[in-house]
PDB file of C-alpha atoms in Angstrom:
ATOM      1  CA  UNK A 287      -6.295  -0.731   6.546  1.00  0.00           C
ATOM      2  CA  UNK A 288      -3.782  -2.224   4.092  1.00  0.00           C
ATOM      3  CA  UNK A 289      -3.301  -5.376   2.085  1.00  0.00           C
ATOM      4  CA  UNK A 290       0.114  -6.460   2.258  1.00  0.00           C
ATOM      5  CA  UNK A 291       1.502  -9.195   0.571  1.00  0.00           C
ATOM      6  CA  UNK A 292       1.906 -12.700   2.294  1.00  0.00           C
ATOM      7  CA  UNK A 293       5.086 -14.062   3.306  1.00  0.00           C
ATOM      8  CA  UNK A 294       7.196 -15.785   0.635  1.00  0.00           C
ATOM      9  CA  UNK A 295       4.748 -14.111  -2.355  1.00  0.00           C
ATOM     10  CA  UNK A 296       7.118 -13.387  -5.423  1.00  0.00           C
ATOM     11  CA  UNK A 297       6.104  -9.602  -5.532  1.00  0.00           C
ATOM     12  CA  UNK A 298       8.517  -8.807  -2.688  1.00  0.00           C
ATOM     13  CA  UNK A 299      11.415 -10.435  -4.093  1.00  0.00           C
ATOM     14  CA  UNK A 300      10.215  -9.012  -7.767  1.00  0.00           C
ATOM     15  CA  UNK A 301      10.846  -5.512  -6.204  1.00  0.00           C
ATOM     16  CA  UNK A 302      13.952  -6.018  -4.479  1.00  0.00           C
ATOM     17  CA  UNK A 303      15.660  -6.922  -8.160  1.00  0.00           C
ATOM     18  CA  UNK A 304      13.847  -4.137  -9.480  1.00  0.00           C
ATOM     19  CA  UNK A 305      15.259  -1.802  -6.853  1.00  0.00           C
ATOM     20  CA  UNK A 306      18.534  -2.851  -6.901  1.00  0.00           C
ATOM     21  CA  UNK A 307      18.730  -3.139 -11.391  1.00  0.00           C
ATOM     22  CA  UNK A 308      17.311   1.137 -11.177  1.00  0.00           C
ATOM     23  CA  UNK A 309      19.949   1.698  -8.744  1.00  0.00           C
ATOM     24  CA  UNK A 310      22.161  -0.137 -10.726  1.00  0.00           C
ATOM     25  CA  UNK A 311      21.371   2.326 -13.875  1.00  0.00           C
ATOM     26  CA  UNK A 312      22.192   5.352 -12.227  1.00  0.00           C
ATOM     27  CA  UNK A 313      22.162   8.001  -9.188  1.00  0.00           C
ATOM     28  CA  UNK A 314      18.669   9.261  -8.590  1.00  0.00           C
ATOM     29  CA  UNK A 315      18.431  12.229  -6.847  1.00  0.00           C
ATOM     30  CA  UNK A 316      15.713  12.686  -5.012  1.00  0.00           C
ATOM     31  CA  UNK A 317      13.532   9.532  -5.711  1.00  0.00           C
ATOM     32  CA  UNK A 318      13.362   6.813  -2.669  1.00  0.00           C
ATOM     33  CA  UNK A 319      13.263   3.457  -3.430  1.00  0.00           C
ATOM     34  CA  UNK A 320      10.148   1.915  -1.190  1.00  0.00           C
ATOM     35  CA  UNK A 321      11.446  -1.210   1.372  1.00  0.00           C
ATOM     36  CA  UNK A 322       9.946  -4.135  -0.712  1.00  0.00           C
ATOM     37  CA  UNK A 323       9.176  -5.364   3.018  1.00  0.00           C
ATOM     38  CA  UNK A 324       6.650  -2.158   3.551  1.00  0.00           C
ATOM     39  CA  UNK A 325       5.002  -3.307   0.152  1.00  0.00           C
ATOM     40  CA  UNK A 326       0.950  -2.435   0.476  1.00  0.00           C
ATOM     41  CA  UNK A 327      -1.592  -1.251  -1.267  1.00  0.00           C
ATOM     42  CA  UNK A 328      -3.935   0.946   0.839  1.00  0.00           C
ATOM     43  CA  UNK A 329      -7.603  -0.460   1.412  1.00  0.00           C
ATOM     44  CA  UNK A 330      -8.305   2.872   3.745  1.00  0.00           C
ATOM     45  CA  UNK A 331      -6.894   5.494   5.602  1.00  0.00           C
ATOM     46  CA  UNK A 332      -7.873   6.557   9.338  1.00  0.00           C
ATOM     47  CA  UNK A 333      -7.072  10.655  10.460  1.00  0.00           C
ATOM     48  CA  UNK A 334      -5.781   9.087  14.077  1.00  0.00           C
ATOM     49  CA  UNK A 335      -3.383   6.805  16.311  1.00  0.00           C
ATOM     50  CA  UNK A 336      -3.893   4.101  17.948  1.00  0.00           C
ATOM     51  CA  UNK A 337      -3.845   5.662  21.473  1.00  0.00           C
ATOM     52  CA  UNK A 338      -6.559   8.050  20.008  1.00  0.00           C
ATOM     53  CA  UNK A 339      -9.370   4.729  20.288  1.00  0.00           C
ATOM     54  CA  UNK A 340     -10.854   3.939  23.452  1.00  0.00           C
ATOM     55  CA  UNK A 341     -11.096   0.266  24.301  1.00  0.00           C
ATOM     56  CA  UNK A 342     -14.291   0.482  23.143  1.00  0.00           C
ATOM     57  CA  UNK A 343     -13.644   1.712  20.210  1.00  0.00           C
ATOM     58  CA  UNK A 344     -11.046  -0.675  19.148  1.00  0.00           C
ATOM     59  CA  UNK A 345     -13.098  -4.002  20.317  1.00  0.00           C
ATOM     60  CA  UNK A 346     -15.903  -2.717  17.635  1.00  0.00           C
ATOM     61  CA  UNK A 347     -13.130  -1.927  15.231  1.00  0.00           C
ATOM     62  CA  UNK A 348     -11.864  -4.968  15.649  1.00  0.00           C
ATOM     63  CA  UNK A 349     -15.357  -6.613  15.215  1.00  0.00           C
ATOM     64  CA  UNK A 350     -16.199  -5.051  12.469  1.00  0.00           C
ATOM     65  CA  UNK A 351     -13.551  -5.831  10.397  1.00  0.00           C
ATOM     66  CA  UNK A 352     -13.641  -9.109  11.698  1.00  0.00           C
ATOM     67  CA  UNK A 353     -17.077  -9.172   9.968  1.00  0.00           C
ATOM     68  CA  UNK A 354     -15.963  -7.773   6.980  1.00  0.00           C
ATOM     69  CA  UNK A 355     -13.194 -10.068   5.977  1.00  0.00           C
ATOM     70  CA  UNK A 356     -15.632 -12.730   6.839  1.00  0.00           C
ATOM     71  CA  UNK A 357     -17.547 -11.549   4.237  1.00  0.00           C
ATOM     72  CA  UNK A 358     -14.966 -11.433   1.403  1.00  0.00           C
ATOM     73  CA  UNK A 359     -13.000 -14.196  -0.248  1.00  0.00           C
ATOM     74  CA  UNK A 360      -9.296 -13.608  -0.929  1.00  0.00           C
ATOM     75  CA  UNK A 361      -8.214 -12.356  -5.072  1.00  0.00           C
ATOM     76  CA  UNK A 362      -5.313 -10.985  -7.019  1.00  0.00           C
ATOM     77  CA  UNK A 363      -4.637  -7.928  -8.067  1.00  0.00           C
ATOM     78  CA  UNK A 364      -2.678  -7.452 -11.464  1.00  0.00           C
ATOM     79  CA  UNK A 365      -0.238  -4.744 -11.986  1.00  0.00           C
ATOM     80  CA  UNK A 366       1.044  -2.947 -14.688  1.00  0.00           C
ATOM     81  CA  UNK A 367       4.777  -1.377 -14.688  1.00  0.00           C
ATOM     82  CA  UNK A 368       5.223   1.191 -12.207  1.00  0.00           C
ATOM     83  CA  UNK A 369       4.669   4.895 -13.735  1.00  0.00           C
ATOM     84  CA  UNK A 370       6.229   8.300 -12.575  1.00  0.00           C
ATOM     85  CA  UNK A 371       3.280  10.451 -11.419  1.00  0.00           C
ATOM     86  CA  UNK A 372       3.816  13.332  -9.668  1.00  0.00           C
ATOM     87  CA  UNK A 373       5.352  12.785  -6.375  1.00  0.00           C
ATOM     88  CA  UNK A 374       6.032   8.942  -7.052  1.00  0.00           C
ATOM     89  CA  UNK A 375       6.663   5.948  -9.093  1.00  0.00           C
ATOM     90  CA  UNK A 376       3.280   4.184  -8.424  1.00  0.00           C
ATOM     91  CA  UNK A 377       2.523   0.654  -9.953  1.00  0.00           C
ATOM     92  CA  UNK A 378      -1.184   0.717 -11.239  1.00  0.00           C
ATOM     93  CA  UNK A 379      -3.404  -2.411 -10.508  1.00  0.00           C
ATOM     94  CA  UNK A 380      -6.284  -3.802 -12.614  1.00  0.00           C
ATOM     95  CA  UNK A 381     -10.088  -2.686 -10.746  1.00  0.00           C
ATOM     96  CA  UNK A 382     -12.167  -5.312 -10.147  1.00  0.00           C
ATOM     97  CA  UNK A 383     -15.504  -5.684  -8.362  1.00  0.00           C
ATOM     98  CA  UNK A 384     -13.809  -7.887  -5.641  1.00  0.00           C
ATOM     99  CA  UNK A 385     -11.430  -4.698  -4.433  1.00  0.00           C
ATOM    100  CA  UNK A 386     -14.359  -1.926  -4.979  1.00  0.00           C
ATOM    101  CA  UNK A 387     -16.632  -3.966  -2.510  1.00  0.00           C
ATOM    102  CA  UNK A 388     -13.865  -4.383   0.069  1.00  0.00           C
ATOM    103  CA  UNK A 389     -12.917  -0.915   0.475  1.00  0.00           C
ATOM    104  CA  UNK A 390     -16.453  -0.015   0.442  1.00  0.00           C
ATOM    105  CA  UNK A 391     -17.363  -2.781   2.950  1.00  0.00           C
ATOM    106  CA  UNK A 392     -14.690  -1.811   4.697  1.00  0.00           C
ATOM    107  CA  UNK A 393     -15.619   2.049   5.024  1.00  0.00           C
ATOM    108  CA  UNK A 394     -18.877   1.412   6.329  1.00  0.00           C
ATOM    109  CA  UNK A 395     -17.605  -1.197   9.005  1.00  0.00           C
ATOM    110  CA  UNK A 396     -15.631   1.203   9.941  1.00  0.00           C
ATOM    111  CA  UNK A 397     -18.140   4.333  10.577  1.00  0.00           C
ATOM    112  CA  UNK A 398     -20.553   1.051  11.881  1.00  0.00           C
ATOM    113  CA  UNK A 399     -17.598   1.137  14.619  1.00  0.00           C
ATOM    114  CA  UNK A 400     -17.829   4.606  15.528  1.00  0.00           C
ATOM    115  CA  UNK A 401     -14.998   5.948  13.370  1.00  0.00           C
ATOM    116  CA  UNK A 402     -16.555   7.854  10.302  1.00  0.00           C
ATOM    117  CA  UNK A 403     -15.179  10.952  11.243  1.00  0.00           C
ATOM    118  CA  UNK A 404     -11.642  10.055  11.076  1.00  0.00           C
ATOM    119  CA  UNK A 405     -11.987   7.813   7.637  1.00  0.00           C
ATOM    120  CA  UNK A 406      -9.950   9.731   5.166  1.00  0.00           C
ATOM    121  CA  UNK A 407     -11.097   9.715   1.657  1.00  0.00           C
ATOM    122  CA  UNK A 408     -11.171   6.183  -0.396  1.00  0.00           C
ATOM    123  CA  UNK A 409      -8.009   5.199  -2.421  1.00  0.00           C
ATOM    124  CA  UNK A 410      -8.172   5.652  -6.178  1.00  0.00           C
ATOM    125  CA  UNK A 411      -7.640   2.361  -7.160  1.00  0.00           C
ATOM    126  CA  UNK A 412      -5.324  -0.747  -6.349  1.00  0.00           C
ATOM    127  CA  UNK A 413      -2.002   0.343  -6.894  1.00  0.00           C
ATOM    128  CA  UNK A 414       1.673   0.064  -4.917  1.00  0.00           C
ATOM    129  CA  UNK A 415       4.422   2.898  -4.624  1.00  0.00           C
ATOM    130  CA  UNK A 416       7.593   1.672  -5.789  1.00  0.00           C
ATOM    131  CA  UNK A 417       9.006   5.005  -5.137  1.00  0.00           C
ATOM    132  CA  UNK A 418       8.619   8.004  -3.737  1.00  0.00           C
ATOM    133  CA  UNK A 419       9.507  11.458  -4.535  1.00  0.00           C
ATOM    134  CA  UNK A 420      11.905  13.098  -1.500  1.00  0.00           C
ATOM    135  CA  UNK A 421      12.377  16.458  -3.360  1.00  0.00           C
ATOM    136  CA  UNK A 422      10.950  18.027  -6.327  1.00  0.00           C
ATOM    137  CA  UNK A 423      12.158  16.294 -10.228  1.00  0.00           C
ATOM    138  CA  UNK A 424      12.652  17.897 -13.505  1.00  0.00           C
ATOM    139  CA  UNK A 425      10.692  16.566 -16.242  1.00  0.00           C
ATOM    140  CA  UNK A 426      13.893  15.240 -18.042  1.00  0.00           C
ATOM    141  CA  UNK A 427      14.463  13.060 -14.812  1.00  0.00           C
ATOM    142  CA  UNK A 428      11.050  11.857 -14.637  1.00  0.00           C
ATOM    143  CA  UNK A 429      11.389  10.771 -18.119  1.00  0.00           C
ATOM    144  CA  UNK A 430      14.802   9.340 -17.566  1.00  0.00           C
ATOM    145  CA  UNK A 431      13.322   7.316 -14.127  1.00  0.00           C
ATOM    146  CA  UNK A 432      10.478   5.987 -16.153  1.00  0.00           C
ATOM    147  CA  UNK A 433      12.310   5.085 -19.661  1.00  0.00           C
ATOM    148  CA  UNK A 434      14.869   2.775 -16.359  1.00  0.00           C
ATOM    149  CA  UNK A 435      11.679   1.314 -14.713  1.00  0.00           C
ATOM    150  CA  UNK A 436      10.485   0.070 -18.250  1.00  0.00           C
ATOM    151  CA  UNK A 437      13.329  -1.346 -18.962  1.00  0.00           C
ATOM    152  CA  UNK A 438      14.217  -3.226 -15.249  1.00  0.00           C
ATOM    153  CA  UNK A 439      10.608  -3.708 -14.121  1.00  0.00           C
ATOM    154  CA  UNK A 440       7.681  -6.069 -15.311  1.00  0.00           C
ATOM    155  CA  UNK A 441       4.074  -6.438 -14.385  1.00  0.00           C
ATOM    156  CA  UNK A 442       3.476  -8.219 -11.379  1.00  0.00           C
ATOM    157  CA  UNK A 443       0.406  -9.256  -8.955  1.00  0.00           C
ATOM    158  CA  UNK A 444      -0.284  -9.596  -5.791  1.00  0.00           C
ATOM    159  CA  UNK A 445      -2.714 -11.801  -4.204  1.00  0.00           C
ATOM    160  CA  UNK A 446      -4.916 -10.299  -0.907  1.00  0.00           C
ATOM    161  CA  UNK A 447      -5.634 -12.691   1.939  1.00  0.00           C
ATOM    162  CA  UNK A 448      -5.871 -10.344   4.745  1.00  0.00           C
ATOM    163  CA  UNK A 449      -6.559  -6.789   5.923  1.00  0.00           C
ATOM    164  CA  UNK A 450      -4.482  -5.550   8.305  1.00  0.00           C
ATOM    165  CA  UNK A 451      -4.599  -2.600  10.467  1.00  0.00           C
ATOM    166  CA  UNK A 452      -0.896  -0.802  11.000  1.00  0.00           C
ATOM    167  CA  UNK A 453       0.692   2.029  12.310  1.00  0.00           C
ATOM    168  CA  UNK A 454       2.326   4.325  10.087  1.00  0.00           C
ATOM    169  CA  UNK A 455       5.654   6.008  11.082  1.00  0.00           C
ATOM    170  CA  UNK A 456       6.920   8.465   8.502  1.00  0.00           C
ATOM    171  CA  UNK A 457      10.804   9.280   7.635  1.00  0.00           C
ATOM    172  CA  UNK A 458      10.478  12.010   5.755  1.00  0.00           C
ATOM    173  CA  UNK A 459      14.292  12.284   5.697  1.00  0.00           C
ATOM    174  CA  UNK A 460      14.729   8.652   3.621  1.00  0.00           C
ATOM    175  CA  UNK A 461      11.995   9.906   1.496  1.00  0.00           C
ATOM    176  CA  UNK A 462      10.248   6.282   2.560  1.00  0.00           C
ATOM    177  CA  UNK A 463       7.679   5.522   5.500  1.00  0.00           C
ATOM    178  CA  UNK A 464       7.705   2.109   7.408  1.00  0.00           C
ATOM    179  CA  UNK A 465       4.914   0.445   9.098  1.00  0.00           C
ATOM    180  CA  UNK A 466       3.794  -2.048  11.961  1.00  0.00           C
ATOM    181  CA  UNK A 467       1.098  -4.550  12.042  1.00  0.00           C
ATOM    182  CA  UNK A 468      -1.374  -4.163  14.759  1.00  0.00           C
ATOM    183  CA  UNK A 469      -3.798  -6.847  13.609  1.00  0.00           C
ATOM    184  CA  UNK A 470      -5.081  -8.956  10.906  1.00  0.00           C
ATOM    185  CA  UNK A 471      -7.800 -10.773   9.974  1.00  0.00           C
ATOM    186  CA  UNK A 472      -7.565 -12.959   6.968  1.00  0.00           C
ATOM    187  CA  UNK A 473     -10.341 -12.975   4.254  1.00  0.00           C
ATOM    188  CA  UNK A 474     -13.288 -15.403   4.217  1.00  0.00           C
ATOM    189  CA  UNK A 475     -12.569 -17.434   7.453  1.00  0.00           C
TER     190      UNK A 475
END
């Protein structure tokens, strides 16, 4: 389950600039810019494909989250400058009560469904990857990436209106992963 921002919010357009003023400022080897258009911030993962659900499965899926976002009005989350950490540049967002009861809601909808074996474990916090990591970095680079991104990137938010369920497709090549919507159900209708 992701949140992914709406079409038209600033946040996307805010990260192309960004991408394009770090590339601007240098070659960086092995770090992958993120497609602002893949943009998310993970509510919860599930260990299995979309062909792995029966129909069964997926109409209580579908039910239950339908339930969920009933249950939960949309909010912002507020993000600080992306940080280098490890094996990405991740932008941090602010916790709040609203996104801690959402991905909890949404964990228990989910093993409600049927599905608690394949939930993986909860995300650490609001947050979106600006970039990732396709091959190990030195420190010096890290600190060289990060000293760019404070200097070409500000804090943004992100508003969440809907949860949507997607299948992942990794490119391990690009260093990026890409993503397609399988359904959404908007918050608080």
């Amino acid at each position: 389950m992701y949140a992914l921002p709406e079409a038209g919010d600033p946040i996307i357009e805010h990260m192309r600039k960004e991408g394009k003023a770090l590339q601007s400022r240098g070659k960086w080897d092995g770090v992958a810019l993120q497609p602002p258009e893949y943009l998310h911030m993970t509510l919860q993962r599930l260990d299995l494909y979309r062909d792995q659900l029966s129909q069964e499965q997926w109409s209580a899926l579908c039910v239950k989250m339908s339930d969920v976002a009933k249950r939960h009005s949309p909010f912002s989350v507020d993000f600080r400058v992306p940080e280098v950490r490890g094996e990405a540049a991740e932008a941090l967002g602010s916790e709040s009560s609203e996104w801690q009861k959402l991905v909890d809601d949404i964990r228990a909808g989910l093993a409600d469904a049927g599905l608690g074996s394949s939930l993986t474990d909860p995300p650490f916090g609001p947050h979106y990857t600006f970039a990732y990591c396709s091959k190990d970095t030195d420190s010096d680079a890290d600190k060289r990436l990060q000293h760019t991104i404070d200097e070409v990137c500000v804090p943004q938010s992100m508003q969440v209106k809907t949860l949507y369920l997607v299948a992942v497709n990794q490119y391990p090549e690009e260093g990026v992963f890409r993503f397609t919507k399988l359904h959404g159900w908007p918050l608080g209708l």
